[in-house]
PDB file of C-alpha atoms in Angstrom:
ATOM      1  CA  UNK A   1     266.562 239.827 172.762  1.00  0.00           C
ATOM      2  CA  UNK A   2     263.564 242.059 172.767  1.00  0.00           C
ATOM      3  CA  UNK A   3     260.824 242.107 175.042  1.00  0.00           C
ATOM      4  CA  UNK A   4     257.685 244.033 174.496  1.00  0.00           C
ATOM      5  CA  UNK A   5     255.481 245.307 177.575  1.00  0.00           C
ATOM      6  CA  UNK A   6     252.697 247.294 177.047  1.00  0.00           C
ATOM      7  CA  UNK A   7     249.187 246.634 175.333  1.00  0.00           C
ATOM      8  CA  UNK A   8     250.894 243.958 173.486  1.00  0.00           C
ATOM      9  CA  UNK A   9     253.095 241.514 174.983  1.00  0.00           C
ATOM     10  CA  UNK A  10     255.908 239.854 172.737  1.00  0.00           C
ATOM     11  CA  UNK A  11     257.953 236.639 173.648  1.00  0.00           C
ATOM     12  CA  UNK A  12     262.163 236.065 173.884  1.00  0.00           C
ATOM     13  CA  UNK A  13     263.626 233.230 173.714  1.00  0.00           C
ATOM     14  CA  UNK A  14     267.441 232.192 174.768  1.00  0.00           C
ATOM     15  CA  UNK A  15     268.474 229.385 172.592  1.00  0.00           C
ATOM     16  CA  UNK A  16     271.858 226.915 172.108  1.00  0.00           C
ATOM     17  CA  UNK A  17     273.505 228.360 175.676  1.00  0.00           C
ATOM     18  CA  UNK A  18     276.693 226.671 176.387  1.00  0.00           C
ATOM     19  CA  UNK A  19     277.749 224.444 179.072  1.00  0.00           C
ATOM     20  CA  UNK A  20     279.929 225.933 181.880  1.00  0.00           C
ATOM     21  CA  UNK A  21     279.663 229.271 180.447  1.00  0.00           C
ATOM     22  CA  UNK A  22     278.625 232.615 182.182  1.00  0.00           C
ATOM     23  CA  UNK A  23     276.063 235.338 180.726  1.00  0.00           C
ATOM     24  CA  UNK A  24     275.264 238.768 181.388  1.00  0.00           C
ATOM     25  CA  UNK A  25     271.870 240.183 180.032  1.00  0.00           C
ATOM     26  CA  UNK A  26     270.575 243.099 180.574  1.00  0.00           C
ATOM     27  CA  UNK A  27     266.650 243.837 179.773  1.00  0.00           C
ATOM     28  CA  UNK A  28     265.497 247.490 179.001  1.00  0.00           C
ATOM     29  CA  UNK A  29     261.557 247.645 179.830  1.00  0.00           C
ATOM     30  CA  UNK A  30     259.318 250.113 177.791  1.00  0.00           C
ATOM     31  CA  UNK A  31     256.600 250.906 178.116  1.00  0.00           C
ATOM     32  CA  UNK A  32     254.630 252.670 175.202  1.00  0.00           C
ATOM     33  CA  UNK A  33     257.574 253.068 172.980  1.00  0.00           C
ATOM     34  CA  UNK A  34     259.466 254.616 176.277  1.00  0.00           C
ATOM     35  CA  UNK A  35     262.153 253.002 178.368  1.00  0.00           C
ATOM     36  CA  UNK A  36     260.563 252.730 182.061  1.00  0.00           C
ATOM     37  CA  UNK A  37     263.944 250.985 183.505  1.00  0.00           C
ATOM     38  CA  UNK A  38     266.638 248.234 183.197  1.00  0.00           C
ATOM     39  CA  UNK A  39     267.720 244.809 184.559  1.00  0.00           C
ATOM     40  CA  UNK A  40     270.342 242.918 184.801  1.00  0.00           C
ATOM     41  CA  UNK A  41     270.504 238.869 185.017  1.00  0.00           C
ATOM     42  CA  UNK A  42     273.684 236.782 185.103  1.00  0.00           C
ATOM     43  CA  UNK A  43     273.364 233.356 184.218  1.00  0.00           C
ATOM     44  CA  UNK A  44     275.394 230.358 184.613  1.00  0.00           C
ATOM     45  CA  UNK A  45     274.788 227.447 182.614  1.00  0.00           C
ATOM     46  CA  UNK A  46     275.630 223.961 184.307  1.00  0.00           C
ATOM     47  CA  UNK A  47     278.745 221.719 183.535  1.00  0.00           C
ATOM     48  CA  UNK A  48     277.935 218.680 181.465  1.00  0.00           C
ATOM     49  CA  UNK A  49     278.407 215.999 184.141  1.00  0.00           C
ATOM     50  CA  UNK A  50     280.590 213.521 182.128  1.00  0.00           C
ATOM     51  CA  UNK A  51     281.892 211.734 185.214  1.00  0.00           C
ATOM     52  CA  UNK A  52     280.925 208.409 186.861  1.00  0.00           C
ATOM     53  CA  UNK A  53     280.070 208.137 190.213  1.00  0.00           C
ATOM     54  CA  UNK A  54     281.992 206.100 192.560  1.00  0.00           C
ATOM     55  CA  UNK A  55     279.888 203.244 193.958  1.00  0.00           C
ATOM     56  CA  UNK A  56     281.140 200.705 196.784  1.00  0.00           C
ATOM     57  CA  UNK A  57     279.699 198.394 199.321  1.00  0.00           C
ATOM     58  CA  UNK A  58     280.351 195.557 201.694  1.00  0.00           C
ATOM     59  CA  UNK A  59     279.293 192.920 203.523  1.00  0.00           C
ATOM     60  CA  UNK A  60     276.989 193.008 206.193  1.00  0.00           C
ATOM     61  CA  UNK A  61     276.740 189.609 207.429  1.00  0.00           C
ATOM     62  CA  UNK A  62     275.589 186.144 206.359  1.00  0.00           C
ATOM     63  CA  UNK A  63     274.023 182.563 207.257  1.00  0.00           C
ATOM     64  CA  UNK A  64     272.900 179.354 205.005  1.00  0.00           C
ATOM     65  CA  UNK A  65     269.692 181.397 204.166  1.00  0.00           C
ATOM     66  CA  UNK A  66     270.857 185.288 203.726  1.00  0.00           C
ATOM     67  CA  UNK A  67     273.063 187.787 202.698  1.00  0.00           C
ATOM     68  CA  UNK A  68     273.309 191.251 203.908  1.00  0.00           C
ATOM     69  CA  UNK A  69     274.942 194.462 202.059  1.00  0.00           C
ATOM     70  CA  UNK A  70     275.583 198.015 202.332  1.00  0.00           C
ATOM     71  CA  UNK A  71     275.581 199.658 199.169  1.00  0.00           C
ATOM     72  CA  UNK A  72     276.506 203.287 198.521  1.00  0.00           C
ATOM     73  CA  UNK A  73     277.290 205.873 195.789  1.00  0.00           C
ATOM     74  CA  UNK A  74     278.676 209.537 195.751  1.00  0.00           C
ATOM     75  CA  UNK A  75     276.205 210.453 193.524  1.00  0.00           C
ATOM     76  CA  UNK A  76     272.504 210.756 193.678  1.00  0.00           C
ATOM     77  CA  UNK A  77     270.910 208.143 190.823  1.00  0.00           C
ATOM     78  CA  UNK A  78     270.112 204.465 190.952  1.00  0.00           C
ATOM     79  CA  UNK A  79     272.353 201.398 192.295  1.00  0.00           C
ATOM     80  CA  UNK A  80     271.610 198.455 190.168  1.00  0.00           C
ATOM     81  CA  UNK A  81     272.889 194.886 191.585  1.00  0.00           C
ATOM     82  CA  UNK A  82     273.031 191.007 191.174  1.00  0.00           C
ATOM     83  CA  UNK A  83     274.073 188.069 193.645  1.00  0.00           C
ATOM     84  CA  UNK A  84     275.455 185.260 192.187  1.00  0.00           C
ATOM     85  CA  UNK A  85     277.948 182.027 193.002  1.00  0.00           C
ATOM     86  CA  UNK A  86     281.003 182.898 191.291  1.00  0.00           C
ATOM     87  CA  UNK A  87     281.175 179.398 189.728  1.00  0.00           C
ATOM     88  CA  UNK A  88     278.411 179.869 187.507  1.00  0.00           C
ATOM     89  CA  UNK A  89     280.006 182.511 185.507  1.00  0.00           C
ATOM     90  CA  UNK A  90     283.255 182.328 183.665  1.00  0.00           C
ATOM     91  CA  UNK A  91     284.584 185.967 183.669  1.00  0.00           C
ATOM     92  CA  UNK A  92     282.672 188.628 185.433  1.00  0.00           C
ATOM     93  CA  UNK A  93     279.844 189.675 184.506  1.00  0.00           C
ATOM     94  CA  UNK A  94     279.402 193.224 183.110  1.00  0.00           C
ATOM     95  CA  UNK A  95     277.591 196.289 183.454  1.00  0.00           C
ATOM     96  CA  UNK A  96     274.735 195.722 180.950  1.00  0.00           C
ATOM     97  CA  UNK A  97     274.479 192.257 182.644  1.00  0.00           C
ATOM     98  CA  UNK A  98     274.324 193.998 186.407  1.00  0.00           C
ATOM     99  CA  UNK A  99     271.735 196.330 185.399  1.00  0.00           C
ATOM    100  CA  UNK A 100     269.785 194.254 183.623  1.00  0.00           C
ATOM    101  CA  UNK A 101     269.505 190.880 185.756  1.00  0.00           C
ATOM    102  CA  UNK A 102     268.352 189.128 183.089  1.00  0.00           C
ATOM    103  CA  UNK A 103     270.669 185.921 183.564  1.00  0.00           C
ATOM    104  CA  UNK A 104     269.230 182.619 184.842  1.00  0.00           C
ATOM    105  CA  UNK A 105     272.214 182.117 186.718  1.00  0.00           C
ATOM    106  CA  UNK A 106     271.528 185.303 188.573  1.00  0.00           C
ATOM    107  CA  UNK A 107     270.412 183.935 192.249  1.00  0.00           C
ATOM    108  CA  UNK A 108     268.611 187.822 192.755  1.00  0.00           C
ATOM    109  CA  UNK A 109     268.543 190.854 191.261  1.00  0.00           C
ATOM    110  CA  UNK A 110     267.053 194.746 192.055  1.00  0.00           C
ATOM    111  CA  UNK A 111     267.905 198.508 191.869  1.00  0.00           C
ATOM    112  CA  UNK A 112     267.914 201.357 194.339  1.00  0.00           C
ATOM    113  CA  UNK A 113     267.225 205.032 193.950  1.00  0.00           C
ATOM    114  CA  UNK A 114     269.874 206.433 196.176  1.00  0.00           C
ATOM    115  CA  UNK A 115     271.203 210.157 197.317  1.00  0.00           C
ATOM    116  CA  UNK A 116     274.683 211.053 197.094  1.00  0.00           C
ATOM    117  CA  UNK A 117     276.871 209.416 199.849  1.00  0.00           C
ATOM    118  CA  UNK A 118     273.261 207.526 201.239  1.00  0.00           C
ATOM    119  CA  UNK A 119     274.176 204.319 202.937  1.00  0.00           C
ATOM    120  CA  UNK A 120     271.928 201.654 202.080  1.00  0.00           C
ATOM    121  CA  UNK A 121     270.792 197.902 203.005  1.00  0.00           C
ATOM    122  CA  UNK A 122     270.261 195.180 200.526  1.00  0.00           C
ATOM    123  CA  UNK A 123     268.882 192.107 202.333  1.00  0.00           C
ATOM    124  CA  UNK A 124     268.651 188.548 200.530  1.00  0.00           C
ATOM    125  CA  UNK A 125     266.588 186.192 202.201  1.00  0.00           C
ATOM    126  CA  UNK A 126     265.050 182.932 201.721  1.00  0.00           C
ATOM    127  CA  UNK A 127     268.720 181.644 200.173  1.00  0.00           C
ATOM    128  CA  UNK A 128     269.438 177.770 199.661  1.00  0.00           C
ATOM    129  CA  UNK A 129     273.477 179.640 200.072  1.00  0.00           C
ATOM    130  CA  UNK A 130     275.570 176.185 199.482  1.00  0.00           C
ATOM    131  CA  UNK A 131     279.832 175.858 199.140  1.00  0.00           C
ATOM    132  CA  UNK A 132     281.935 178.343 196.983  1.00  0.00           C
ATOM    133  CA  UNK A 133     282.221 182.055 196.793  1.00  0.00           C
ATOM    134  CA  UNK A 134     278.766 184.398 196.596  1.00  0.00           C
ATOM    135  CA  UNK A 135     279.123 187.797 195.138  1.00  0.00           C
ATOM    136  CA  UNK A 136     276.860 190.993 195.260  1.00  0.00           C
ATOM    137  CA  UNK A 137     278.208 193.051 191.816  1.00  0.00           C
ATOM    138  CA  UNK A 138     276.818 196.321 191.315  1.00  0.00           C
ATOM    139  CA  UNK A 139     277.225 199.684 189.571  1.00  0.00           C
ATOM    140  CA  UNK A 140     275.773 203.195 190.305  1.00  0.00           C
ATOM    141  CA  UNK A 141     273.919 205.505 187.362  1.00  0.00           C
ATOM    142  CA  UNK A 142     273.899 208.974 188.036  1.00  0.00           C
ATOM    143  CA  UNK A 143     271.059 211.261 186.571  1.00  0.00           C
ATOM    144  CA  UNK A 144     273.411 212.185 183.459  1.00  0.00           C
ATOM    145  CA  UNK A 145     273.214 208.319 182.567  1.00  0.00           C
ATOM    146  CA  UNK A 146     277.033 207.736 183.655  1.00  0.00           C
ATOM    147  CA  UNK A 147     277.706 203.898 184.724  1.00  0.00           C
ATOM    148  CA  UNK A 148     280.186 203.491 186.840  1.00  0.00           C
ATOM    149  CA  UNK A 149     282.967 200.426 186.671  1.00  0.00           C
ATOM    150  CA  UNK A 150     281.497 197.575 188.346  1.00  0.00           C
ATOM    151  CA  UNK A 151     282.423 196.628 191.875  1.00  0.00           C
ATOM    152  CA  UNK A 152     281.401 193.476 193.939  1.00  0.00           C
ATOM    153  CA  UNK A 153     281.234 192.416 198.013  1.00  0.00           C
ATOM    154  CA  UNK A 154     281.304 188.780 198.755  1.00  0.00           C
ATOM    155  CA  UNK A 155     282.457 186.218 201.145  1.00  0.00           C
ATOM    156  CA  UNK A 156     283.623 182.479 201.032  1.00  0.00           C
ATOM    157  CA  UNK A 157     281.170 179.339 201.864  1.00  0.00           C
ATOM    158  CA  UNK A 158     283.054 176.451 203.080  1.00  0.00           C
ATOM    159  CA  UNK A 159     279.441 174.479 203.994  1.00  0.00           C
TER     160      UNK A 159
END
Protein backbone atom coordinates (compact mmCIF):
# COMPACT_ATOMS: atom_id res chain seq x y z
CA UNK A 1 0.00 0.00 0.00
CA UNK A 2 1.23 3.33 -1.18
CA UNK A 3 0.49 6.56 0.12
CA UNK A 4 1.37 9.75 -1.58
CA UNK A 5 1.98 13.11 0.50
CA UNK A 6 3.02 16.00 -1.09
CA UNK A 7 1.31 18.42 -3.71
CA UNK A 8 -0.76 15.53 -4.62
CA UNK A 9 -2.41 13.35 -2.25
CA UNK A 10 -3.18 9.61 -3.31
CA UNK A 11 -5.62 7.17 -1.45
CA UNK A 12 -4.89 3.29 0.14
CA UNK A 13 -7.16 1.12 0.75
CA UNK A 14 -6.98 -2.26 3.04
CA UNK A 15 -9.38 -4.69 1.63
CA UNK A 16 -10.73 -8.59 2.50
CA UNK A 17 -8.79 -8.50 6.21
CA UNK A 18 -9.43 -11.62 8.06
CA UNK A 19 -11.19 -12.31 11.18
CA UNK A 20 -9.06 -12.94 14.33
CA UNK A 21 -5.98 -12.24 12.51
CA UNK A 22 -3.08 -9.80 13.45
CA UNK A 23 -1.28 -7.21 10.97
CA UNK A 24 1.76 -5.31 10.95
CA UNK A 25 2.07 -2.30 8.46
CA UNK A 26 4.47 -0.14 8.24
CA UNK A 27 3.97 3.34 6.19
CA UNK A 28 7.10 5.15 4.68
CA UNK A 29 6.07 9.02 4.23
CA UNK A 30 7.72 11.06 1.33
CA UNK A 31 7.66 13.84 0.71
CA UNK A 32 8.70 15.15 -2.85
CA UNK A 33 9.92 11.87 -4.09
CA UNK A 34 12.03 11.68 -0.57
CA UNK A 35 11.34 9.49 2.42
CA UNK A 36 10.66 12.07 5.45
CA UNK A 37 10.04 9.00 8.05
CA UNK A 38 8.23 5.70 8.91
CA UNK A 39 5.31 4.22 10.92
CA UNK A 40 4.30 1.41 12.18
CA UNK A 41 0.49 0.20 12.90
CA UNK A 42 -0.54 -3.22 14.20
CA UNK A 43 -3.92 -4.18 13.66
CA UNK A 44 -6.16 -6.71 15.00
CA UNK A 45 -9.15 -7.64 13.27
CA UNK A 46 -12.19 -8.81 15.52
CA UNK A 47 -13.41 -12.50 16.01
CA UNK A 48 -16.58 -13.30 14.16
CA UNK A 49 -18.95 -13.59 17.14
CA UNK A 50 -20.69 -16.91 16.20
CA UNK A 51 -21.95 -17.57 19.72
CA UNK A 52 -25.38 -17.08 21.36
CA UNK A 53 -25.84 -15.29 24.29
CA UNK A 54 -27.16 -16.82 27.34
CA UNK A 55 -30.49 -15.25 28.34
CA UNK A 56 -32.48 -16.16 31.68
CA UNK A 57 -35.07 -14.67 33.90
CA UNK A 58 -37.54 -15.27 36.67
CA UNK A 59 -40.34 -14.45 38.37
CA UNK A 60 -40.90 -11.47 40.17
CA UNK A 61 -44.20 -11.78 41.66
CA UNK A 62 -47.86 -12.06 40.69
CA UNK A 63 -51.73 -11.35 41.47
CA UNK A 64 -55.17 -11.97 39.36
CA UNK A 65 -54.21 -8.79 37.35
CA UNK A 66 -50.15 -8.90 36.84
CA UNK A 67 -47.12 -10.53 36.26
CA UNK A 68 -43.73 -9.39 37.08
CA UNK A 69 -40.21 -10.58 35.47
CA UNK A 70 -36.62 -10.07 35.52
CA UNK A 71 -35.11 -10.65 32.34
CA UNK A 72 -31.38 -10.69 31.60
CA UNK A 73 -28.73 -11.57 28.96
CA UNK A 74 -24.82 -11.82 28.93
CA UNK A 75 -24.73 -10.06 25.96
CA UNK A 76 -25.55 -6.59 24.93
CA UNK A 77 -28.58 -6.82 22.04
CA UNK A 78 -32.32 -7.08 22.34
CA UNK A 79 -34.55 -9.52 24.66
CA UNK A 80 -37.61 -10.36 22.76
CA UNK A 81 -40.61 -12.05 24.90
CA UNK A 82 -44.27 -13.39 25.00
CA UNK A 83 -46.71 -14.34 27.99
CA UNK A 84 -49.00 -16.85 27.37
CA UNK A 85 -51.32 -19.73 29.28
CA UNK A 86 -49.60 -22.81 28.50
CA UNK A 87 -52.91 -24.45 27.48
CA UNK A 88 -53.34 -22.56 24.48
CA UNK A 89 -50.37 -23.92 22.78
CA UNK A 90 -49.60 -27.50 22.06
CA UNK A 91 -45.73 -27.69 22.06
CA UNK A 92 -43.74 -24.64 22.83
CA UNK A 93 -43.61 -22.10 20.96
CA UNK A 94 -40.38 -21.17 19.10
CA UNK A 95 -38.00 -18.57 18.51
CA UNK A 96 -39.45 -16.98 15.33
CA UNK A 97 -42.80 -17.15 17.25
CA UNK A 98 -41.12 -15.29 20.55
CA UNK A 99 -39.69 -12.64 18.54
CA UNK A 100 -42.29 -12.04 16.50
CA UNK A 101 -45.55 -12.03 18.81
CA UNK A 102 -47.62 -12.35 16.14
CA UNK A 103 -49.97 -15.18 17.67
CA UNK A 104 -53.53 -14.38 18.82
CA UNK A 105 -53.07 -16.60 21.57
CA UNK A 106 -50.21 -14.48 22.74
CA UNK A 107 -51.78 -12.65 26.02
CA UNK A 108 -48.61 -9.77 25.50
CA UNK A 109 -45.77 -9.36 23.72
CA UNK A 110 -42.49 -6.67 23.56
CA UNK A 111 -38.65 -6.45 23.21
CA UNK A 112 -35.89 -4.85 25.22
CA UNK A 113 -32.60 -3.33 24.22
CA UNK A 114 -30.42 -4.60 26.98
CA UNK A 115 -26.45 -4.39 28.03
CA UNK A 116 -24.55 -7.35 28.79
CA UNK A 117 -25.41 -8.88 32.26
CA UNK A 118 -28.27 -5.69 32.67
CA UNK A 119 -31.02 -6.85 34.93
CA UNK A 120 -34.26 -5.84 33.73
CA UNK A 121 -38.16 -5.56 34.69
CA UNK A 122 -40.96 -6.65 32.50
CA UNK A 123 -44.27 -5.67 34.13
CA UNK A 124 -47.77 -7.05 32.77
CA UNK A 125 -50.60 -5.29 33.98
CA UNK A 126 -54.18 -4.97 33.43
CA UNK A 127 -54.33 -9.15 33.25
CA UNK A 128 -57.82 -11.05 33.43
CA UNK A 129 -54.81 -14.04 34.85
CA UNK A 130 -57.49 -17.08 35.34
CA UNK A 131 -56.52 -21.13 36.36
CA UNK A 132 -53.56 -23.05 34.69
CA UNK A 133 -49.94 -22.33 34.17
CA UNK A 134 -48.75 -18.63 32.65
CA UNK A 135 -45.43 -18.48 30.99
CA UNK A 136 -43.06 -15.51 30.04
CA UNK A 137 -40.75 -17.28 26.97
CA UNK A 138 -38.06 -15.28 25.69
CA UNK A 139 -34.76 -15.29 23.78
CA UNK A 140 -31.84 -12.75 23.62
CA UNK A 141 -30.25 -11.40 20.01
CA UNK A 142 -26.93 -10.20 20.24
CA UNK A 143 -25.64 -7.48 17.71
CA UNK A 144 -24.10 -10.37 15.40
CA UNK A 145 -27.86 -11.56 14.94
CA UNK A 146 -27.25 -14.81 17.21
CA UNK A 147 -30.69 -16.14 18.87
CA UNK A 148 -30.29 -17.79 21.68
CA UNK A 149 -32.38 -21.21 22.73
CA UNK A 150 -35.51 -20.13 24.19
CA UNK A 151 -36.07 -20.07 27.91
CA UNK A 152 -39.35 -19.35 29.91
CA UNK A 153 -40.33 -18.15 33.83
CA UNK A 154 -43.77 -18.99 34.97
CA UNK A 155 -45.82 -19.95 37.88
CA UNK A 156 -49.04 -22.09 38.56
CA UNK A 157 -52.75 -20.47 38.95
CA UNK A 158 -54.92 -22.58 41.01
CA UNK A 159 -57.87 -19.57 40.99
Amino acid sequence: MFFNYGETFGTGAIKTLSADTSYDITFTFYKNAVATGTGELNLVTPHDDTIAPNVNGMVVDHNATSANFKLWSDEAGVIYYIFIRENDFIGLPNESLIMSGNDPRVVRSGQLNVTADQRVNVSLTELNITQGTWMLYFVSKDSAGNVSSRQGAGFLNYD
